[in-house]
PDB file of C-alpha atoms in Angstrom:
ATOM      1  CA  UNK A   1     -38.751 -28.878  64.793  1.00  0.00           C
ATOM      2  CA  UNK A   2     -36.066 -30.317  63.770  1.00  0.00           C
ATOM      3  CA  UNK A   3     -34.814 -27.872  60.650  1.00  0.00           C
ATOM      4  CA  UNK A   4     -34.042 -25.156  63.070  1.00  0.00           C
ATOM      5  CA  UNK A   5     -31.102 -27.180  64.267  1.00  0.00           C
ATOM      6  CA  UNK A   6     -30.269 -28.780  61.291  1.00  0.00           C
ATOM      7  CA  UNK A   7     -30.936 -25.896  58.090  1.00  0.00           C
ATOM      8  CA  UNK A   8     -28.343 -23.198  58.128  1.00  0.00           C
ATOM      9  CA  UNK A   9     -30.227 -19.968  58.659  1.00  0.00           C
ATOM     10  CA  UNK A  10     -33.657 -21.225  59.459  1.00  0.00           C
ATOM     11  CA  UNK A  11     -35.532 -19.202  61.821  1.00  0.00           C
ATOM     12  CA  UNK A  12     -39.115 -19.875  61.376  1.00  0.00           C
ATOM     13  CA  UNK A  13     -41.450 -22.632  61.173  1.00  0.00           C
ATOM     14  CA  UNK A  14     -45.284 -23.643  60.821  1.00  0.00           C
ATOM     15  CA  UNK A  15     -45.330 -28.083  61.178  1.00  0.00           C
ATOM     16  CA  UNK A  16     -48.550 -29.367  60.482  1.00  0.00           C
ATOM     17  CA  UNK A  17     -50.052 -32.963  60.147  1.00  0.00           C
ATOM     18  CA  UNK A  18     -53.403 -34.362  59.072  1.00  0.00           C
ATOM     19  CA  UNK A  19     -54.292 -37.311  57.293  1.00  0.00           C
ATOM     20  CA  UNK A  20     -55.891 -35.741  54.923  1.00  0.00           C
ATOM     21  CA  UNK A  21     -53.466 -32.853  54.181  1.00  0.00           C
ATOM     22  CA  UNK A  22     -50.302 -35.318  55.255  1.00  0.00           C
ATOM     23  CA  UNK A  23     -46.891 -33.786  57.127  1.00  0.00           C
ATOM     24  CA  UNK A  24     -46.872 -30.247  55.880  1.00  0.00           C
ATOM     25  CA  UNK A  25     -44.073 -27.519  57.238  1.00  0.00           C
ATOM     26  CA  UNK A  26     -43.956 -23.673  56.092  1.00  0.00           C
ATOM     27  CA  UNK A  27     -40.337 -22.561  56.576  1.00  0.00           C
ATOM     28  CA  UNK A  28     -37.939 -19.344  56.834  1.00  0.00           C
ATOM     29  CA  UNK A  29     -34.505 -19.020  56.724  1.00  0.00           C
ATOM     30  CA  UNK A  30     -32.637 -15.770  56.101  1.00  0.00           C
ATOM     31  CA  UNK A  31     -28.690 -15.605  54.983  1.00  0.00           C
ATOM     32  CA  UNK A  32     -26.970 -12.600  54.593  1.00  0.00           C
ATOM     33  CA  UNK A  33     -29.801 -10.044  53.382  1.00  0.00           C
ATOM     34  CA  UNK A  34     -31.926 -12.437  51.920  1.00  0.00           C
ATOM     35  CA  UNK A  35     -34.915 -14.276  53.427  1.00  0.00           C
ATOM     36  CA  UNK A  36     -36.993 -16.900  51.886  1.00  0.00           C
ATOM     37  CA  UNK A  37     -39.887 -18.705  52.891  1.00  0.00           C
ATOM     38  CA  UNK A  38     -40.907 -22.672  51.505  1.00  0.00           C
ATOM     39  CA  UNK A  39     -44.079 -24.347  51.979  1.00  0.00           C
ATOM     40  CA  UNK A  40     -44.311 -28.523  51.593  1.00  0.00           C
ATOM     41  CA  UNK A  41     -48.044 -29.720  51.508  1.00  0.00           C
ATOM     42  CA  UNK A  42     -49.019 -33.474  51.386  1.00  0.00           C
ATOM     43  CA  UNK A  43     -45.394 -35.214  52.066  1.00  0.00           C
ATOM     44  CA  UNK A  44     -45.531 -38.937  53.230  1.00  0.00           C
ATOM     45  CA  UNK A  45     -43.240 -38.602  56.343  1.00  0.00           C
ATOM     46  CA  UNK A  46     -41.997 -35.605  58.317  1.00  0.00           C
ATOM     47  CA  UNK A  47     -38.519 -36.960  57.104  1.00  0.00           C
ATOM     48  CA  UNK A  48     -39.320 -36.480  53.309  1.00  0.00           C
ATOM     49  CA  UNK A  49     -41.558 -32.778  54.121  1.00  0.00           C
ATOM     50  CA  UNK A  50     -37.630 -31.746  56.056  1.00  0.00           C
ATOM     51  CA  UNK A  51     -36.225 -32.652  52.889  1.00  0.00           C
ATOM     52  CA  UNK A  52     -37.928 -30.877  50.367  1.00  0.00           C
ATOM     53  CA  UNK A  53     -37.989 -27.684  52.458  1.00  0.00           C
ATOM     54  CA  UNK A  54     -34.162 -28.008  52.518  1.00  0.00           C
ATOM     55  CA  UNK A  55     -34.374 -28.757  48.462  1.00  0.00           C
ATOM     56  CA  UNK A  56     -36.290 -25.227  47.517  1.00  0.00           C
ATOM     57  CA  UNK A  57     -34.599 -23.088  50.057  1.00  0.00           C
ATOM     58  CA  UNK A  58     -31.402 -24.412  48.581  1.00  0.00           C
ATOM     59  CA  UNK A  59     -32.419 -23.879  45.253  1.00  0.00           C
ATOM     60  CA  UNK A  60     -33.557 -20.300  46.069  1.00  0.00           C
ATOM     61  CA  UNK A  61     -30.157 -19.479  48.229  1.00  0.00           C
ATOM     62  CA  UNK A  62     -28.239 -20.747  45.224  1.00  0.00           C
ATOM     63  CA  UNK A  63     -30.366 -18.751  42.680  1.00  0.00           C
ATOM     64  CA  UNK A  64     -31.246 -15.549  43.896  1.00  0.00           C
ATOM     65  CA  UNK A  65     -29.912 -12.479  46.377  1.00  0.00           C
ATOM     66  CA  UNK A  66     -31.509  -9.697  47.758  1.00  0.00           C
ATOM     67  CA  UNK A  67     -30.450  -6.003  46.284  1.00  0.00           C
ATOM     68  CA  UNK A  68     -30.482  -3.218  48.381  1.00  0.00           C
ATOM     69  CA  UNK A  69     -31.777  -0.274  46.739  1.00  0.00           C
ATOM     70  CA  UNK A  70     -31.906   2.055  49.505  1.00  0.00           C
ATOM     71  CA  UNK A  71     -31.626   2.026  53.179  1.00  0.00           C
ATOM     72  CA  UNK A  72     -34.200   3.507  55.547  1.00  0.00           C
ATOM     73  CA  UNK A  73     -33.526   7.579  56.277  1.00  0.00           C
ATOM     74  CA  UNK A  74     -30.967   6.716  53.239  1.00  0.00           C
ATOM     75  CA  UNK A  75     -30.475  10.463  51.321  1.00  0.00           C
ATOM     76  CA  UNK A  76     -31.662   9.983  47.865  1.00  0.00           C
ATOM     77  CA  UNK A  77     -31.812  14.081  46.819  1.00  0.00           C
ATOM     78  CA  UNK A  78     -31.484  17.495  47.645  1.00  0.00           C
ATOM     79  CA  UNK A  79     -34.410  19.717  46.473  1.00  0.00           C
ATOM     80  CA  UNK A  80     -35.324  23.342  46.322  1.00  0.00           C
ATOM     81  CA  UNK A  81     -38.623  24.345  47.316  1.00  0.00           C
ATOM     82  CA  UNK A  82     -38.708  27.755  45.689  1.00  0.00           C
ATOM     83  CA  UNK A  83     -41.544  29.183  48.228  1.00  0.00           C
ATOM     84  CA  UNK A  84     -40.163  27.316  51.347  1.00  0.00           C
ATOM     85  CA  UNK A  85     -38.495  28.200  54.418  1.00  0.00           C
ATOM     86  CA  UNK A  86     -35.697  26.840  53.777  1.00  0.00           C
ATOM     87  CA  UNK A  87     -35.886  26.942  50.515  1.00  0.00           C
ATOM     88  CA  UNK A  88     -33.628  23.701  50.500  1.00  0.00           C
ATOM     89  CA  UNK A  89     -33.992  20.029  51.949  1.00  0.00           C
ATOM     90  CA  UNK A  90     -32.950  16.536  51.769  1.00  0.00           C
ATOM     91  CA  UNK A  91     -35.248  13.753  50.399  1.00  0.00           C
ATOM     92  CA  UNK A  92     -34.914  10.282  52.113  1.00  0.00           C
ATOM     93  CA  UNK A  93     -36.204   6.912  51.973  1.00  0.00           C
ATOM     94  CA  UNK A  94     -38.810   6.507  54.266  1.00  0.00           C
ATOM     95  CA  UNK A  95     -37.969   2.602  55.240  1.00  0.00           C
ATOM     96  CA  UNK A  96     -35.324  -0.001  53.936  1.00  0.00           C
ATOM     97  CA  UNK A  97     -35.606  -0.503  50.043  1.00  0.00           C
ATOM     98  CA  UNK A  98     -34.613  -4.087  48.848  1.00  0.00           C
ATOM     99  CA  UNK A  99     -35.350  -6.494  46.042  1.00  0.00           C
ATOM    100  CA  UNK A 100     -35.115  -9.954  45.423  1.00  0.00           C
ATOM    101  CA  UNK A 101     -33.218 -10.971  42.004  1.00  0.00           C
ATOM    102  CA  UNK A 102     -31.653 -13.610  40.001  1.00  0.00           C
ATOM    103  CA  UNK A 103     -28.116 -14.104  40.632  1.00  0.00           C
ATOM    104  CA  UNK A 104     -25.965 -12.479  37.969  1.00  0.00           C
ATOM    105  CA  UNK A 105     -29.086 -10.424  36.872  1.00  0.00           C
ATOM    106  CA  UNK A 106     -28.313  -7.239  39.116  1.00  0.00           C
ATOM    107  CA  UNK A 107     -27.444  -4.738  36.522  1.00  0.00           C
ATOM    108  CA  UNK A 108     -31.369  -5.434  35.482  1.00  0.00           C
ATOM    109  CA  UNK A 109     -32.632  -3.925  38.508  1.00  0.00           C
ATOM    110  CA  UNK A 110     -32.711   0.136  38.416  1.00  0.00           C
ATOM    111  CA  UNK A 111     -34.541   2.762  40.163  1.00  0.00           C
ATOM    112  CA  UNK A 112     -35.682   6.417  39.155  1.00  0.00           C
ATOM    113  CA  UNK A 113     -36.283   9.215  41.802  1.00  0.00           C
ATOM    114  CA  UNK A 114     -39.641  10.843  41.113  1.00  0.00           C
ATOM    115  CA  UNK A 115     -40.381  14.216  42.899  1.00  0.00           C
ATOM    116  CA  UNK A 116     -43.844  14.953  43.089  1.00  0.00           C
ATOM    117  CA  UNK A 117     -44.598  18.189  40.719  1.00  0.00           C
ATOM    118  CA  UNK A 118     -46.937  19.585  43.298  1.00  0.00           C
ATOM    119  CA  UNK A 119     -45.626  20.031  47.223  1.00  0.00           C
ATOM    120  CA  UNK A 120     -48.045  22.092  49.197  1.00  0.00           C
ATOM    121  CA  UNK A 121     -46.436  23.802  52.259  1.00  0.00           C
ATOM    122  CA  UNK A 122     -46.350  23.730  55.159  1.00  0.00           C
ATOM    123  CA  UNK A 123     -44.096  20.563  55.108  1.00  0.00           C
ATOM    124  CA  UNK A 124     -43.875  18.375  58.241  1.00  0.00           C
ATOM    125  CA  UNK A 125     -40.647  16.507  58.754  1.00  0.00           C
ATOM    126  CA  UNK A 126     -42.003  12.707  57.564  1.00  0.00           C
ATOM    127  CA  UNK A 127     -44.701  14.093  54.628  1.00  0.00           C
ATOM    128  CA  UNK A 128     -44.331  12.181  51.703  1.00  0.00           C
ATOM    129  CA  UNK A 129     -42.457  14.198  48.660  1.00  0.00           C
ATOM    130  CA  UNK A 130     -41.971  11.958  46.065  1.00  0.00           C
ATOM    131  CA  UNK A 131     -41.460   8.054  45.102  1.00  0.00           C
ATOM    132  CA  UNK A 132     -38.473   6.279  44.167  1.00  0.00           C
ATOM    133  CA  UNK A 133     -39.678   3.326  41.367  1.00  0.00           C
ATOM    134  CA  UNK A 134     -37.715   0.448  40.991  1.00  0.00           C
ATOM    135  CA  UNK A 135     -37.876  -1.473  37.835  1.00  0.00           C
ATOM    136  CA  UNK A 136     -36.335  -4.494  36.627  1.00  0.00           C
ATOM    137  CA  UNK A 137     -35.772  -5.052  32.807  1.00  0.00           C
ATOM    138  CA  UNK A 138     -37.554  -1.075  32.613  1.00  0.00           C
ATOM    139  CA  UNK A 139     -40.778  -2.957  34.374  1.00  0.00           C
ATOM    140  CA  UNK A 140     -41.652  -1.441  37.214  1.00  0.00           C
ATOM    141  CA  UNK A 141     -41.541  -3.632  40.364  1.00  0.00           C
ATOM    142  CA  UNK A 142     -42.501  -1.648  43.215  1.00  0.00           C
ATOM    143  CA  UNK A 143     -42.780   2.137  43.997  1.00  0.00           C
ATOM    144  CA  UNK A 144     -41.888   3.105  47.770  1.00  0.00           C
ATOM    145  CA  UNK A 145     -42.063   6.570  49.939  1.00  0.00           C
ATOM    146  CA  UNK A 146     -39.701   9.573  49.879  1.00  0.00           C
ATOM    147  CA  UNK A 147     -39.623  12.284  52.639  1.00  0.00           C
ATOM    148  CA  UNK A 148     -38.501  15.264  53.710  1.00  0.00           C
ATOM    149  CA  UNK A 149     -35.854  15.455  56.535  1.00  0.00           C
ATOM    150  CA  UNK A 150     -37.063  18.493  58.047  1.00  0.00           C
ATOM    151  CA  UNK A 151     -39.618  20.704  58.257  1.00  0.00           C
ATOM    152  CA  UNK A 152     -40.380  23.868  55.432  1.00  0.00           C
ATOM    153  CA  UNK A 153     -42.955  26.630  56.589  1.00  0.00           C
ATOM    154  CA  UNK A 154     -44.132  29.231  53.865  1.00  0.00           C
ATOM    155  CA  UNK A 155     -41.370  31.970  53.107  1.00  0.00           C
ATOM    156  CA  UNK A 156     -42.268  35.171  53.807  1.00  0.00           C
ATOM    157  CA  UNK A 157     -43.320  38.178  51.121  1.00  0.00           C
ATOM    158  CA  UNK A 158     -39.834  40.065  52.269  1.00  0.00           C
ATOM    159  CA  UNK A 159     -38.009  36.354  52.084  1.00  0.00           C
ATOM    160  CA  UNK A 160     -39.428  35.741  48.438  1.00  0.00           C
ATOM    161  CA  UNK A 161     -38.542  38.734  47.083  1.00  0.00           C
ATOM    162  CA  UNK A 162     -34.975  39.231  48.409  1.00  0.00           C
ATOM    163  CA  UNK A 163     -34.565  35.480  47.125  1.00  0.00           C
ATOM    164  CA  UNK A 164     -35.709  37.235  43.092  1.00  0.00           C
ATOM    165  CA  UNK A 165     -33.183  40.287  43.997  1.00  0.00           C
ATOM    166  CA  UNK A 166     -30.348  38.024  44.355  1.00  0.00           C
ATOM    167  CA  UNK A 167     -31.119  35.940  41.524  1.00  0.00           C
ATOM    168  CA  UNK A 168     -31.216  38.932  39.496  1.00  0.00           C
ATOM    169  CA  UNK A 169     -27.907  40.270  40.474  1.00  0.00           C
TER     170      UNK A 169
END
């Protein structure tokens, strides 16, 4: 089709024609981090559907951007695991966090790191230790995976208490 040549960051495309439905195209284009998709049903020629995909991904280039919250493996927190060995270990972002906004509305978008209050060892390197929730205007928009980096076995009766003996000193 013909928007892939002519549609500045266009990378994906669906044309479709019946003469009931009439010249219909589902389009992607992606610019910097942001990707959008348009859909044109029921257009009169394949010359006005190319148009009107151009028109909304235009008006969705100029209007929004894509906010990266976190990147994938991205450190978000350090935690202590008071029964673990080790007792210490990173918490990342288990894939690429992003979210579409409004241009000029980025300071509404903010995110809260939420440990869960119950981690049962052993810990595999990968399990799941707590959420980071991003809201926009304090509504919550999406809640996505936090990890450990590492492994954490049970500590040991001798490791526990020399842990209390230092703390104590």
């Amino acid at each position: 089709n013909k928007m892939i040549k002519q549609y500045q960051g266009c990378n994906g495309i669906k044309t479709g024609f019946t003469s009931d439905a009439g010249y219909c195209l589902s389009a992607s284009a992606t610019r910097e981090e942001t990707h959008l998709i348009a859909v044109v049903l029921g257009a009169e020629t394949s010359q006005i559907r190319n148009k009107e995909v151009a028109k909304i991904l235009d008006y969705g280039f100029a209007n929004y951007k894509t906010e990266v919250i976190a990147e994938e493996k991205e450190v978000m927190e350090e935690i202590t695991i008071e029964r673990g060995n080790p007792q210490k270990i990173k918490v990342l972002s288990k894939g690429r966090v992003t979210v579409l906004s409004e241009k000029g509305n980025g300071d509404s978008i903010t995110s809260e790191i939420v440990i869960n209050k119950k981690i049962t060892l052993p810990i595999t390197k990968g399990d799941e230790v707590g959420k980071l929730v991003v809201y926009e205007d304090e509504k919550e928009i999406g809640e996505y995976s936090l990890v450990s980096n590492s492994d954490v076995k049970k500590a040991s009766f001798r490791q526990i208490i020399l842990r209390a003996f230092r703390r104590t000193t």
